[in-house]
Amino acid sequence: MAPWSSTSDTAARPRLEGLTDDEYFWEPAPGAWNVHPRGTGTAPIQAGSGDFTIDFAFPEPDPAPVTTIAWRLGHLLVGVFGARVGSHFGGPAVDYDSYDYPGTAADALDRLDAVVALWVDGVRGLDEEALARPVGEAEGPWAEHQMETLVLHIHREAIHHLAEIALLRDLWANGVR
């Protein structure tokens, strides 16, 4: 677990410092999926239980829409870390429909820090036997895959989405708007 914590603490998380609400909600392309105040989104599905909803469509369009930093953080909070903390480490159950999406960059980053800490603590608590066990029905068609496979998948997903966020921040910082 040390490599993930080290990567997160020294490479990924510092790239999020200073994230503004303007960057958080910036739509880098027409039709981008975002997090919107309730009732203002235009995607086929507006999921969420609070004042803000996240854009979705099923099936996902091809090509998939570009997504904002807000959308990517929402996905990390719910679909990547949140659901797994709830399913495997005793955290609250979360899903896209019932989640109360953050309406500010600061709130999103605070929530990301909290859910990543829960994930890291949970993974650190796994011994070799637990890592070799099947993940179970919480992971649907991947129920028979070992926990170590899920851990690697979640870390790959986090790196993937955090790198995309870093790129969006670079575009913003260089005046692409």
PDB file of C-alpha atoms in Angstrom:
ATOM      1  CA  MET A   1       0.000   0.000   0.000  1.00  0.00           C
ATOM      2  CA  ALA A   2       2.917   2.339   0.499  1.00  0.00           C
ATOM      3  CA  PRO A   3       3.408   2.840  -3.267  1.00  0.00           C
ATOM      4  CA  TRP A   4      -0.184   4.075  -3.714  1.00  0.00           C
ATOM      5  CA  SER A   5       0.008   6.356  -0.693  1.00  0.00           C
ATOM      6  CA  SER A   6       3.327   7.718  -1.900  1.00  0.00           C
ATOM      7  CA  THR A   7       2.018   8.302  -5.429  1.00  0.00           C
ATOM      8  CA  SER A   8      -1.164   9.881  -4.144  1.00  0.00           C
ATOM      9  CA  ASP A   9       0.583  12.095  -1.604  1.00  0.00           C
ATOM     10  CA  THR A  10       3.486  13.229  -3.781  1.00  0.00           C
ATOM     11  CA  ALA A  11       2.190  13.186  -7.357  1.00  0.00           C
ATOM     12  CA  ALA A  12      -1.588  13.098  -7.631  1.00  0.00           C
ATOM     13  CA  ARG A  13      -2.954  15.109  -4.716  1.00  0.00           C
ATOM     14  CA  PRO A  14      -0.585  18.095  -5.015  1.00  0.00           C
ATOM     15  CA  ARG A  15      -1.805  18.568  -8.620  1.00  0.00           C
ATOM     16  CA  LEU A  16      -5.257  19.297  -7.212  1.00  0.00           C
ATOM     17  CA  GLU A  17      -4.147  22.116  -4.897  1.00  0.00           C
ATOM     18  CA  GLY A  18      -5.669  25.479  -5.746  1.00  0.00           C
ATOM     19  CA  LEU A  19      -8.500  23.991  -7.812  1.00  0.00           C
ATOM     20  CA  THR A  20     -11.082  26.732  -8.261  1.00  0.00           C
ATOM     21  CA  ASP A  21     -14.796  26.365  -8.770  1.00  0.00           C
ATOM     22  CA  ASP A  22     -14.404  27.849 -12.260  1.00  0.00           C
ATOM     23  CA  GLU A  23     -11.940  25.072 -13.186  1.00  0.00           C
ATOM     24  CA  TYR A  24     -14.037  22.442 -11.414  1.00  0.00           C
ATOM     25  CA  PHE A  25     -17.097  23.198 -13.535  1.00  0.00           C
ATOM     26  CA  TRP A  26     -15.279  24.218 -16.767  1.00  0.00           C
ATOM     27  CA  GLU A  27     -16.673  22.435 -19.825  1.00  0.00           C
ATOM     28  CA  PRO A  28     -13.740  21.921 -22.223  1.00  0.00           C
ATOM     29  CA  ALA A  29     -15.958  20.851 -25.143  1.00  0.00           C
ATOM     30  CA  PRO A  30     -19.564  21.334 -26.216  1.00  0.00           C
ATOM     31  CA  GLY A  31     -21.853  18.731 -24.663  1.00  0.00           C
ATOM     32  CA  ALA A  32     -19.392  17.879 -21.891  1.00  0.00           C
ATOM     33  CA  TRP A  33     -20.760  15.887 -18.992  1.00  0.00           C
ATOM     34  CA  ASN A  34     -20.629  17.807 -15.745  1.00  0.00           C
ATOM     35  CA  VAL A  35     -22.073  18.210 -12.273  1.00  0.00           C
ATOM     36  CA  HIS A  36     -24.919  20.761 -12.393  1.00  0.00           C
ATOM     37  CA  PRO A  37     -27.287  22.484 -10.014  1.00  0.00           C
ATOM     38  CA  ARG A  38     -30.389  20.284  -9.922  1.00  0.00           C
ATOM     39  CA  GLY A  39     -32.632  20.814 -12.929  1.00  0.00           C
ATOM     40  CA  THR A  40     -30.053  22.529 -15.142  1.00  0.00           C
ATOM     41  CA  GLY A  41     -28.269  19.571 -16.768  1.00  0.00           C
ATOM     42  CA  THR A  42     -29.085  18.419 -20.286  1.00  0.00           C
ATOM     43  CA  ALA A  43     -27.787  14.820 -20.315  1.00  0.00           C
ATOM     44  CA  PRO A  44     -30.386  12.035 -20.573  1.00  0.00           C
ATOM     45  CA  ILE A  45     -29.803  11.038 -16.939  1.00  0.00           C
ATOM     46  CA  GLN A  46     -29.265  13.466 -14.050  1.00  0.00           C
ATOM     47  CA  ALA A  47     -28.274  11.368 -11.034  1.00  0.00           C
ATOM     48  CA  GLY A  48     -27.920  12.562  -7.462  1.00  0.00           C
ATOM     49  CA  SER A  49     -29.924  13.218  -4.327  1.00  0.00           C
ATOM     50  CA  GLY A  50     -28.882  16.747  -3.372  1.00  0.00           C
ATOM     51  CA  ASP A  51     -28.681  20.195  -4.887  1.00  0.00           C
ATOM     52  CA  PHE A  52     -26.287  18.985  -7.615  1.00  0.00           C
ATOM     53  CA  THR A  53     -26.627  16.150 -10.123  1.00  0.00           C
ATOM     54  CA  ILE A  54     -24.156  14.330 -12.364  1.00  0.00           C
ATOM     55  CA  ASP A  55     -24.666  13.697 -16.096  1.00  0.00           C
ATOM     56  CA  PHE A  56     -25.039  10.169 -17.486  1.00  0.00           C
ATOM     57  CA  ALA A  57     -26.646   8.176 -20.273  1.00  0.00           C
ATOM     58  CA  PHE A  58     -27.264   4.448 -20.669  1.00  0.00           C
ATOM     59  CA  PRO A  59     -26.019   3.216 -22.947  1.00  0.00           C
ATOM     60  CA  GLU A  60     -23.112   5.626 -22.979  1.00  0.00           C
ATOM     61  CA  PRO A  61     -22.921   7.509 -26.297  1.00  0.00           C
ATOM     62  CA  ASP A  62     -20.172   6.673 -28.765  1.00  0.00           C
ATOM     63  CA  PRO A  63     -18.020   8.645 -28.675  1.00  0.00           C
ATOM     64  CA  ALA A  64     -18.438   9.298 -24.976  1.00  0.00           C
ATOM     65  CA  PRO A  65     -18.740  12.977 -24.058  1.00  0.00           C
ATOM     66  CA  VAL A  66     -15.742  14.835 -22.696  1.00  0.00           C
ATOM     67  CA  THR A  67     -16.108  15.119 -18.935  1.00  0.00           C
ATOM     68  CA  THR A  68     -15.292  17.960 -16.567  1.00  0.00           C
ATOM     69  CA  ILE A  69     -13.135  17.890 -13.467  1.00  0.00           C
ATOM     70  CA  ALA A  70     -16.346  17.952 -11.411  1.00  0.00           C
ATOM     71  CA  TRP A  71     -17.644  14.888 -13.260  1.00  0.00           C
ATOM     72  CA  ARG A  72     -14.353  12.991 -12.891  1.00  0.00           C
ATOM     73  CA  LEU A  73     -14.154  13.753  -9.176  1.00  0.00           C
ATOM     74  CA  GLY A  74     -17.786  12.663  -8.800  1.00  0.00           C
ATOM     75  CA  HIS A  75     -16.939   9.392 -10.530  1.00  0.00           C
ATOM     76  CA  LEU A  76     -13.941   8.843  -8.238  1.00  0.00           C
ATOM     77  CA  LEU A  77     -16.039   9.648  -5.159  1.00  0.00           C
ATOM     78  CA  VAL A  78     -18.867   7.274  -6.057  1.00  0.00           C
ATOM     79  CA  GLY A  79     -17.980   4.694  -8.695  1.00  0.00           C
ATOM     80  CA  VAL A  80     -14.306   4.159  -7.967  1.00  0.00           C
ATOM     81  CA  PHE A  81     -13.623   4.593  -4.241  1.00  0.00           C
ATOM     82  CA  GLY A  82     -17.000   5.147  -2.549  1.00  0.00           C
ATOM     83  CA  ALA A  83     -18.762   2.024  -3.776  1.00  0.00           C
ATOM     84  CA  ARG A  84     -15.758  -0.148  -2.906  1.00  0.00           C
ATOM     85  CA  VAL A  85     -15.300   1.347   0.566  1.00  0.00           C
ATOM     86  CA  GLY A  86     -18.993   0.630   1.154  1.00  0.00           C
ATOM     87  CA  SER A  87     -18.912  -2.884  -0.280  1.00  0.00           C
ATOM     88  CA  HIS A  88     -15.633  -4.127   1.133  1.00  0.00           C
ATOM     89  CA  PHE A  89     -14.562  -1.996   4.096  1.00  0.00           C
ATOM     90  CA  GLY A  90     -17.711  -1.181   6.072  1.00  0.00           C
ATOM     91  CA  GLY A  91     -18.245   2.336   4.760  1.00  0.00           C
ATOM     92  CA  PRO A  92     -21.638   3.735   3.811  1.00  0.00           C
ATOM     93  CA  ALA A  93     -23.276   2.342   0.691  1.00  0.00           C
ATOM     94  CA  VAL A  94     -23.109   4.837  -2.173  1.00  0.00           C
ATOM     95  CA  ASP A  95     -24.440   4.885  -5.704  1.00  0.00           C
ATOM     96  CA  TYR A  96     -24.807   7.489  -8.413  1.00  0.00           C
ATOM     97  CA  ASP A  97     -28.532   8.050  -7.818  1.00  0.00           C
ATOM     98  CA  SER A  98     -28.428   8.563  -4.056  1.00  0.00           C
ATOM     99  CA  TYR A  99     -25.137  10.451  -3.734  1.00  0.00           C
ATOM    100  CA  ASP A 100     -25.204  14.127  -2.726  1.00  0.00           C
ATOM    101  CA  TYR A 101     -22.665  15.569  -5.204  1.00  0.00           C
ATOM    102  CA  PRO A 102     -20.377  18.385  -4.056  1.00  0.00           C
ATOM    103  CA  GLY A 103     -21.161  21.833  -5.410  1.00  0.00           C
ATOM    104  CA  THR A 104     -17.682  23.274  -4.881  1.00  0.00           C
ATOM    105  CA  ALA A 105     -14.149  22.216  -5.706  1.00  0.00           C
ATOM    106  CA  ALA A 106     -13.122  22.502  -2.050  1.00  0.00           C
ATOM    107  CA  ASP A 107     -15.927  20.185  -0.917  1.00  0.00           C
ATOM    108  CA  ALA A 108     -15.070  17.678  -3.653  1.00  0.00           C
ATOM    109  CA  LEU A 109     -11.402  17.617  -2.636  1.00  0.00           C
ATOM    110  CA  ASP A 110     -12.265  17.234   1.057  1.00  0.00           C
ATOM    111  CA  ARG A 111     -14.503  14.297   0.186  1.00  0.00           C
ATOM    112  CA  LEU A 112     -11.837  12.787  -2.065  1.00  0.00           C
ATOM    113  CA  ASP A 113      -9.280  12.977   0.744  1.00  0.00           C
ATOM    114  CA  ALA A 114     -11.730  11.293   3.128  1.00  0.00           C
ATOM    115  CA  VAL A 115     -12.747   8.429   0.829  1.00  0.00           C
ATOM    116  CA  VAL A 116      -9.169   7.774  -0.303  1.00  0.00           C
ATOM    117  CA  ALA A 117      -8.113   7.581   3.360  1.00  0.00           C
ATOM    118  CA  LEU A 118     -10.862   5.001   4.004  1.00  0.00           C
ATOM    119  CA  TRP A 119      -9.799   3.005   0.941  1.00  0.00           C
ATOM    120  CA  VAL A 120      -6.117   3.071   1.932  1.00  0.00           C
ATOM    121  CA  ASP A 121      -6.936   2.034   5.516  1.00  0.00           C
ATOM    122  CA  GLY A 122      -9.123  -0.802   4.231  1.00  0.00           C
ATOM    123  CA  VAL A 123      -6.508  -2.098   1.820  1.00  0.00           C
ATOM    124  CA  ARG A 124      -3.781  -1.853   4.453  1.00  0.00           C
ATOM    125  CA  GLY A 125      -5.900  -4.137   6.623  1.00  0.00           C
ATOM    126  CA  LEU A 126      -5.916  -6.935   4.037  1.00  0.00           C
ATOM    127  CA  ASP A 127      -3.569  -9.843   4.622  1.00  0.00           C
ATOM    128  CA  GLU A 128      -2.424 -12.299   1.942  1.00  0.00           C
ATOM    129  CA  GLU A 129      -5.433 -14.542   2.518  1.00  0.00           C
ATOM    130  CA  ALA A 130      -7.876 -11.638   2.183  1.00  0.00           C
ATOM    131  CA  LEU A 131      -6.155 -10.428  -0.988  1.00  0.00           C
ATOM    132  CA  ALA A 132      -6.537 -13.902  -2.513  1.00  0.00           C
ATOM    133  CA  ARG A 133     -10.272 -14.208  -1.700  1.00  0.00           C
ATOM    134  CA  PRO A 134     -12.941 -13.582  -4.349  1.00  0.00           C
ATOM    135  CA  VAL A 135     -14.453 -10.102  -4.127  1.00  0.00           C
ATOM    136  CA  GLY A 136     -18.013 -11.441  -4.080  1.00  0.00           C
ATOM    137  CA  GLU A 137     -21.295 -10.338  -5.563  1.00  0.00           C
ATOM    138  CA  ALA A 138     -20.751  -6.635  -4.828  1.00  0.00           C
ATOM    139  CA  GLU A 139     -18.572  -6.653  -7.956  1.00  0.00           C
ATOM    140  CA  GLY A 140     -21.223  -8.214 -10.196  1.00  0.00           C
ATOM    141  CA  PRO A 141     -19.782 -10.251 -13.067  1.00  0.00           C
ATOM    142  CA  TRP A 142     -16.316  -9.995 -11.520  1.00  0.00           C
ATOM    143  CA  ALA A 143     -17.420 -11.678  -8.267  1.00  0.00           C
ATOM    144  CA  GLU A 144     -14.917 -14.520  -8.627  1.00  0.00           C
ATOM    145  CA  HIS A 145     -11.933 -12.229  -9.155  1.00  0.00           C
ATOM    146  CA  GLN A 146      -9.501 -11.920  -6.284  1.00  0.00           C
ATOM    147  CA  MET A 147      -9.405  -8.860  -4.050  1.00  0.00           C
ATOM    148  CA  GLU A 148      -5.847  -8.141  -5.211  1.00  0.00           C
ATOM    149  CA  THR A 149      -7.205  -7.800  -8.756  1.00  0.00           C
ATOM    150  CA  LEU A 150      -9.799  -5.292  -7.546  1.00  0.00           C
ATOM    151  CA  VAL A 151      -7.172  -3.301  -5.633  1.00  0.00           C
ATOM    152  CA  LEU A 152      -5.005  -3.064  -8.743  1.00  0.00           C
ATOM    153  CA  HIS A 153      -8.020  -2.109 -10.870  1.00  0.00           C
ATOM    154  CA  ILE A 154      -9.101   0.656  -8.481  1.00  0.00           C
ATOM    155  CA  HIS A 155      -5.579   2.063  -8.358  1.00  0.00           C
ATOM    156  CA  ARG A 156      -5.374   2.015 -12.165  1.00  0.00           C
ATOM    157  CA  GLU A 157      -8.747   3.770 -12.375  1.00  0.00           C
ATOM    158  CA  ALA A 158      -7.650   6.412  -9.876  1.00  0.00           C
ATOM    159  CA  ILE A 159      -4.384   7.049 -11.710  1.00  0.00           C
ATOM    160  CA  HIS A 160      -6.256   7.228 -15.033  1.00  0.00           C
ATOM    161  CA  HIS A 161      -8.844   9.757 -13.830  1.00  0.00           C
ATOM    162  CA  LEU A 162      -6.417  11.837 -11.788  1.00  0.00           C
ATOM    163  CA  ALA A 163      -4.126  12.089 -14.827  1.00  0.00           C
ATOM    164  CA  GLU A 164      -7.076  13.285 -16.907  1.00  0.00           C
ATOM    165  CA  ILE A 165      -7.850  15.889 -14.248  1.00  0.00           C
ATOM    166  CA  ALA A 166      -4.207  17.011 -14.319  1.00  0.00           C
ATOM    167  CA  LEU A 167      -4.416  17.435 -18.098  1.00  0.00           C
ATOM    168  CA  LEU A 168      -7.618  19.479 -17.813  1.00  0.00           C
ATOM    169  CA  ARG A 169      -5.873  21.676 -15.226  1.00  0.00           C
ATOM    170  CA  ASP A 170      -2.923  22.143 -17.606  1.00  0.00           C
ATOM    171  CA  LEU A 171      -5.270  23.187 -20.412  1.00  0.00           C
ATOM    172  CA  TRP A 172      -7.051  25.627 -18.095  1.00  0.00           C
ATOM    173  CA  ALA A 173      -3.752  27.086 -16.823  1.00  0.00           C
ATOM    174  CA  ASN A 174      -2.627  27.656 -20.408  1.00  0.00           C
ATOM    175  CA  GLY A 175      -5.731  29.592 -21.373  1.00  0.00           C
ATOM    176  CA  VAL A 176      -7.729  26.932 -23.207  1.00  0.00           C
ATOM    177  CA  ARG A 177     -11.317  27.953 -22.528  1.00  0.00           C
TER     178      ARG A 177
END
